[in-house]
PDB file of C-alpha atoms in Angstrom:
ATOM      1  CA  MET A   6     109.451 176.844 152.357  1.00  0.00           C
ATOM      2  CA  LYS A   7     108.855 173.650 154.205  1.00  0.00           C
ATOM      3  CA  LEU A   8     109.065 170.255 152.447  1.00  0.00           C
ATOM      4  CA  LEU A   9     106.381 167.629 152.852  1.00  0.00           C
ATOM      5  CA  ASN A  10     106.947 164.952 155.392  1.00  0.00           C
ATOM      6  CA  PRO A  11     107.044 161.647 153.483  1.00  0.00           C
ATOM      7  CA  ARG A  12     105.636 159.647 156.407  1.00  0.00           C
ATOM      8  CA  GLY A  13     102.748 162.002 156.880  1.00  0.00           C
ATOM      9  CA  PHE A  14     102.015 162.100 153.183  1.00  0.00           C
ATOM     10  CA  GLY A  15     101.994 158.280 153.042  1.00  0.00           C
ATOM     11  CA  LEU A  16      99.608 158.145 156.022  1.00  0.00           C
ATOM     12  CA  VAL A  17      97.213 160.597 154.325  1.00  0.00           C
ATOM     13  CA  CYS A  18      97.246 158.559 151.076  1.00  0.00           C
ATOM     14  CA  ALA A  19      96.609 155.288 152.902  1.00  0.00           C
ATOM     15  CA  SER A  20      93.727 156.811 154.851  1.00  0.00           C
ATOM     16  CA  ALA A  21      92.192 158.177 151.640  1.00  0.00           C
ATOM     17  CA  ALA A  22      92.435 154.774 149.965  1.00  0.00           C
ATOM     18  CA  VAL A  23      90.701 153.064 152.896  1.00  0.00           C
ATOM     19  CA  ALA A  24      87.949 155.682 152.879  1.00  0.00           C
ATOM     20  CA  VAL A  25      87.335 155.284 149.134  1.00  0.00           C
ATOM     21  CA  GLY A  26      87.247 151.492 149.553  1.00  0.00           C
ATOM     22  CA  LEU A  27      84.656 151.748 152.340  1.00  0.00           C
ATOM     23  CA  VAL A  28      82.470 154.070 150.258  1.00  0.00           C
ATOM     24  CA  LEU A  29      82.595 151.710 147.269  1.00  0.00           C
ATOM     25  CA  ALA A  30      81.819 148.689 149.425  1.00  0.00           C
ATOM     26  CA  GLY A  31      78.863 150.472 150.950  1.00  0.00           C
ATOM     27  CA  CYS A  32      77.478 151.412 147.535  1.00  0.00           C
ATOM     28  CA  SER A  33      77.556 147.916 146.096  1.00  0.00           C
ATOM     29  CA  ASN A  34      74.537 145.676 146.067  1.00  0.00           C
ATOM     30  CA  THR A  35      73.878 142.039 145.208  1.00  0.00           C
ATOM     31  CA  VAL A  36      71.622 140.717 142.519  1.00  0.00           C
ATOM     32  CA  GLU A  37      69.111 138.149 143.660  1.00  0.00           C
ATOM     33  CA  GLY A  38      68.066 135.187 141.487  1.00  0.00           C
ATOM     34  CA  THR A  39      69.326 132.069 139.755  1.00  0.00           C
ATOM     35  CA  PRO A  40      71.532 132.281 136.680  1.00  0.00           C
ATOM     36  CA  THR A  41      70.072 130.666 133.550  1.00  0.00           C
ATOM     37  CA  VAL A  42      71.310 130.075 130.011  1.00  0.00           C
ATOM     38  CA  ASN A  43      69.793 131.995 127.134  1.00  0.00           C
ATOM     39  CA  GLN A  44      69.101 129.082 124.738  1.00  0.00           C
ATOM     40  CA  ALA A  45      68.710 131.333 121.701  1.00  0.00           C
ATOM     41  CA  GLU A  46      72.190 132.762 122.243  1.00  0.00           C
ATOM     42  CA  VAL A  47      73.644 129.281 122.826  1.00  0.00           C
ATOM     43  CA  THR A  48      72.140 128.026 119.555  1.00  0.00           C
ATOM     44  CA  THR A  49      73.452 131.052 117.669  1.00  0.00           C
ATOM     45  CA  TYR A  50      76.913 130.623 119.213  1.00  0.00           C
ATOM     46  CA  LYS A  51      77.051 126.930 118.305  1.00  0.00           C
ATOM     47  CA  ALA A  52      76.000 127.665 114.711  1.00  0.00           C
ATOM     48  CA  GLU A  53      78.647 130.384 114.395  1.00  0.00           C
ATOM     49  CA  ALA A  54      81.313 128.110 115.886  1.00  0.00           C
ATOM     50  CA  ALA A  55      80.409 125.289 113.472  1.00  0.00           C
ATOM     51  CA  SER A  56      80.427 127.690 110.534  1.00  0.00           C
ATOM     52  CA  SER A  57      83.809 129.036 111.569  1.00  0.00           C
ATOM     53  CA  ALA A  58      85.237 125.520 111.915  1.00  0.00           C
ATOM     54  CA  ALA A  59      83.879 124.563 108.494  1.00  0.00           C
ATOM     55  CA  ALA A  60      85.379 127.686 106.940  1.00  0.00           C
ATOM     56  CA  ALA A  61      88.751 126.957 108.533  1.00  0.00           C
ATOM     57  CA  SER A  62      88.630 123.361 107.299  1.00  0.00           C
ATOM     58  CA  SER A  63      87.647 124.498 103.814  1.00  0.00           C
ATOM     59  CA  ALA A  64      90.461 127.055 103.739  1.00  0.00           C
ATOM     60  CA  LYS A  65      92.961 124.410 104.843  1.00  0.00           C
ATOM     61  CA  ALA A  66      91.775 122.017 102.120  1.00  0.00           C
ATOM     62  CA  ALA A  67      91.957 124.770  99.492  1.00  0.00           C
ATOM     63  CA  ALA A  68      95.502 125.607 100.569  1.00  0.00           C
ATOM     64  CA  ALA A  69      96.494 121.932 100.281  1.00  0.00           C
ATOM     65  CA  VAL A  70      95.019 121.745  96.764  1.00  0.00           C
ATOM     66  CA  ALA A  71      96.813 124.947  95.738  1.00  0.00           C
ATOM     67  CA  LYS A  72     100.129 123.647  97.082  1.00  0.00           C
ATOM     68  CA  ALA A  73      99.729 120.249  95.412  1.00  0.00           C
ATOM     69  CA  THR A  74      98.807 121.938  92.135  1.00  0.00           C
ATOM     70  CA  ALA A  75     101.865 124.193  92.271  1.00  0.00           C
ATOM     71  CA  ASP A  76     104.078 121.268  93.328  1.00  0.00           C
ATOM     72  CA  ASN A  77     103.002 119.392  90.181  1.00  0.00           C
ATOM     73  CA  CYS A  78     102.477 122.142  87.606  1.00  0.00           C
ATOM     74  CA  ASP A  79     105.699 124.062  88.191  1.00  0.00           C
ATOM     75  CA  PRO A  80     108.114 121.130  87.648  1.00  0.00           C
ATOM     76  CA  PHE A  81     105.927 119.840  84.812  1.00  0.00           C
ATOM     77  CA  ARG A  82     106.464 123.001  82.798  1.00  0.00           C
ATOM     78  CA  LYS A  83     110.233 122.605  83.011  1.00  0.00           C
ATOM     79  CA  SER A  84     110.491 118.859  82.361  1.00  0.00           C
ATOM     80  CA  ALA A  85     107.891 118.828  79.586  1.00  0.00           C
ATOM     81  CA  GLY A  86     109.491 121.872  77.987  1.00  0.00           C
ATOM     82  CA  ASN A  87     112.871 120.138  77.973  1.00  0.00           C
ATOM     83  CA  ALA A  88     111.324 117.007  76.445  1.00  0.00           C
ATOM     84  CA  VAL A  89     109.648 119.071  73.708  1.00  0.00           C
ATOM     85  CA  ASP A  90     112.942 120.823  72.918  1.00  0.00           C
ATOM     86  CA  ARG A  91     114.839 117.504  72.657  1.00  0.00           C
ATOM     87  CA  TYR A  92     112.060 115.995  70.505  1.00  0.00           C
ATOM     88  CA  ASN A  93     112.066 118.960  68.124  1.00  0.00           C
ATOM     89  CA  GLU A  94     115.860 118.742  67.823  1.00  0.00           C
ATOM     90  CA  PHE A  95     115.507 115.059  66.940  1.00  0.00           C
ATOM     91  CA  VAL A  96     112.808 115.751  64.325  1.00  0.00           C
ATOM     92  CA  ASP A  97     114.987 118.432  62.717  1.00  0.00           C
ATOM     93  CA  ALA A  98     117.990 116.068  62.649  1.00  0.00           C
ATOM     94  CA  HIS A  99     115.866 113.191  61.286  1.00  0.00           C
ATOM     95  CA  ASP A 100     114.314 115.356  58.562  1.00  0.00           C
ATOM     96  CA  ALA A 101     117.764 116.606  57.532  1.00  0.00           C
ATOM     97  CA  SER A 102     119.325 113.116  57.800  1.00  0.00           C
ATOM     98  CA  ALA A 103     121.947 114.739  60.018  1.00  0.00           C
ATOM     99  CA  ALA A 104     124.944 112.825  61.262  1.00  0.00           C
ATOM    100  CA  ASP A 105     123.887 113.286  64.906  1.00  0.00           C
ATOM    101  CA  GLN A 106     120.391 111.948  64.267  1.00  0.00           C
ATOM    102  CA  LEU A 107     120.866 108.845  66.461  1.00  0.00           C
ATOM    103  CA  ALA A 108     122.292 110.842  69.354  1.00  0.00           C
ATOM    104  CA  LYS A 109     119.394 113.280  69.176  1.00  0.00           C
ATOM    105  CA  ARG A 110     116.924 110.394  68.915  1.00  0.00           C
ATOM    106  CA  ASP A 111     118.291 108.898  72.131  1.00  0.00           C
ATOM    107  CA  ALA A 112     118.337 112.302  73.858  1.00  0.00           C
ATOM    108  CA  ALA A 113     114.695 112.907  72.898  1.00  0.00           C
ATOM    109  CA  ALA A 114     113.592 109.466  74.088  1.00  0.00           C
ATOM    110  CA  THR A 115     115.478 109.883  77.367  1.00  0.00           C
ATOM    111  CA  ALA A 116     114.046 113.376  77.940  1.00  0.00           C
ATOM    112  CA  LEU A 117     110.504 112.058  77.420  1.00  0.00           C
ATOM    113  CA  GLU A 118     111.113 109.133  79.785  1.00  0.00           C
ATOM    114  CA  ASP A 119     112.634 111.456  82.385  1.00  0.00           C
ATOM    115  CA  ALA A 120     109.683 113.855  82.107  1.00  0.00           C
ATOM    116  CA  ALA A 121     107.206 110.990  82.498  1.00  0.00           C
ATOM    117  CA  LYS A 122     109.078 109.620  85.503  1.00  0.00           C
ATOM    118  CA  GLY A 123     109.298 113.063  87.136  1.00  0.00           C
ATOM    119  CA  VAL A 124     105.581 113.720  86.687  1.00  0.00           C
ATOM    120  CA  GLU A 125     104.711 110.275  88.019  1.00  0.00           C
ATOM    121  CA  THR A 126     106.997 110.686  91.046  1.00  0.00           C
ATOM    122  CA  GLN A 127     105.502 114.078  91.902  1.00  0.00           C
ATOM    123  CA  LEU A 128     101.958 112.703  91.567  1.00  0.00           C
ATOM    124  CA  THR A 129     102.804 109.979  94.051  1.00  0.00           C
ATOM    125  CA  ALA A 130     104.360 112.482  96.457  1.00  0.00           C
ATOM    126  CA  THR A 131     101.338 114.796  96.546  1.00  0.00           C
ATOM    127  CA  GLY A 132      98.852 112.027  97.233  1.00  0.00           C
ATOM    128  CA  ALA A 133      95.163 112.837  97.355  1.00  0.00           C
ATOM    129  CA  ALA A 134      95.585 116.607  97.628  1.00  0.00           C
ATOM    130  CA  LEU A 135      95.629 117.058  93.841  1.00  0.00           C
ATOM    131  CA  PRO A 136      92.195 117.228  92.154  1.00  0.00           C
ATOM    132  CA  ALA A 137      91.253 113.990  90.352  1.00  0.00           C
ATOM    133  CA  ASP A 138      90.775 115.662  86.961  1.00  0.00           C
ATOM    134  CA  LEU A 139      94.308 117.074  87.095  1.00  0.00           C
ATOM    135  CA  VAL A 140      95.689 113.692  88.186  1.00  0.00           C
ATOM    136  CA  GLY A 141      93.999 112.196  85.117  1.00  0.00           C
ATOM    137  CA  LYS A 142      95.564 114.785  82.810  1.00  0.00           C
ATOM    138  CA  PHE A 143      99.031 114.222  84.272  1.00  0.00           C
ATOM    139  CA  THR A 144      98.575 110.453  83.976  1.00  0.00           C
ATOM    140  CA  GLU A 145      97.553 110.798  80.316  1.00  0.00           C
ATOM    141  CA  TYR A 146     100.709 112.823  79.703  1.00  0.00           C
ATOM    142  CA  VAL A 147     102.883 110.170  81.390  1.00  0.00           C
ATOM    143  CA  THR A 148     101.346 107.417  79.234  1.00  0.00           C
ATOM    144  CA  ALA A 149     101.655 109.463  76.038  1.00  0.00           C
ATOM    145  CA  ALA A 150     105.258 110.521  76.753  1.00  0.00           C
ATOM    146  CA  ARG A 151     106.319 106.931  77.355  1.00  0.00           C
ATOM    147  CA  ALA A 152     104.552 105.799  74.155  1.00  0.00           C
ATOM    148  CA  LEU A 153     106.307 108.522  72.121  1.00  0.00           C
ATOM    149  CA  SER A 154     109.640 107.582  73.649  1.00  0.00           C
ATOM    150  CA  ALA A 155     109.073 103.963  72.599  1.00  0.00           C
ATOM    151  CA  GLU A 156     108.165 105.047  69.036  1.00  0.00           C
ATOM    152  CA  ILE A 157     111.272 107.221  68.835  1.00  0.00           C
ATOM    153  CA  ARG A 158     113.499 104.303  69.843  1.00  0.00           C
ATOM    154  CA  LYS A 159     111.850 102.063  67.202  1.00  0.00           C
ATOM    155  CA  LEU A 160     112.366 104.551  64.376  1.00  0.00           C
ATOM    156  CA  SER A 161     115.011 103.593  61.847  1.00  0.00           C
ATOM    157  CA  SER A 162     116.195 105.450  58.755  1.00  0.00           C
ATOM    158  CA  GLY A 163     113.719 104.036  56.236  1.00  0.00           C
ATOM    159  CA  ALA A 164     110.760 103.438  58.588  1.00  0.00           C
ATOM    160  CA  SER A 165     107.403 105.159  58.305  1.00  0.00           C
ATOM    161  CA  VAL A 166     106.998 108.172  60.558  1.00  0.00           C
ATOM    162  CA  ALA A 167     103.209 107.712  60.826  1.00  0.00           C
ATOM    163  CA  PRO A 168     103.361 105.909  64.234  1.00  0.00           C
ATOM    164  CA  LEU A 169     105.768 108.571  65.479  1.00  0.00           C
ATOM    165  CA  ASN A 170     103.440 111.351  64.326  1.00  0.00           C
ATOM    166  CA  ASP A 171     100.425 109.681  65.988  1.00  0.00           C
ATOM    167  CA  ALA A 172     102.324 109.304  69.270  1.00  0.00           C
ATOM    168  CA  SER A 173     103.551 112.892  69.007  1.00  0.00           C
ATOM    169  CA  LYS A 174      99.986 114.160  68.554  1.00  0.00           C
ATOM    170  CA  LYS A 175      98.897 112.304  71.705  1.00  0.00           C
ATOM    171  CA  VAL A 176     101.732 113.908  73.676  1.00  0.00           C
ATOM    172  CA  ASN A 177     100.851 117.348  72.331  1.00  0.00           C
ATOM    173  CA  ASP A 178      97.177 116.856  73.242  1.00  0.00           C
ATOM    174  CA  ALA A 179      98.068 115.660  76.752  1.00  0.00           C
ATOM    175  CA  LEU A 180     100.592 118.469  77.175  1.00  0.00           C
ATOM    176  CA  THR A 181      98.016 121.055  76.127  1.00  0.00           C
ATOM    177  CA  ALA A 182      95.406 119.579  78.491  1.00  0.00           C
ATOM    178  CA  VAL A 183      97.804 119.809  81.461  1.00  0.00           C
ATOM    179  CA  ARG A 184      98.946 123.324  80.551  1.00  0.00           C
ATOM    180  CA  ASN A 185      95.335 124.472  80.301  1.00  0.00           C
ATOM    181  CA  ALA A 186      94.473 122.882  83.650  1.00  0.00           C
ATOM    182  CA  CYS A 187      97.470 124.323  85.476  1.00  0.00           C
ATOM    183  CA  PRO A 188      97.253 127.908  86.734  1.00  0.00           C
ATOM    184  CA  ALA A 189      99.008 130.425  84.502  1.00  0.00           C
ATOM    185  CA  LYS A 190     102.427 131.594  85.552  1.00  0.00           C
TER     186      LYS A 190
END
């Protein structure tokens, strides 16, 4: 059996390629005329492009709002929860006239001040991305928490607890409003 000659085989392949190229070139034809733009398609394309850009912008804005909401609501739950725990410990100690009543009073006032400061700091950090109604609810909480902290610090052994109870109700209302406005976890 005789093997193929590589040079001869290469020459046959090259000749075949040239022949196919000549046939294809001979079969082609040109299109006469002047190219024009289909205005209906251009208008449709522009409308679709604008719609797509608007959707992308809307999605980006929604993502920013979701991030700002999470950035505020998540830390709020922790700091407000801590403040509520310290306040309840103080109320229990005050009602029982416990020996550590003053220490728990100061801890409750400090926890409320810290929670208010943390919420306020986070609001400032997120800027305009947070919806205005949620900003208002957080701001009401900050004001109410600071007012309750001030009432706690004023409370002495024989003083009326009515101002403390009023301030506590305002904090509870503000806390509930924020919790209801924040997405559930």
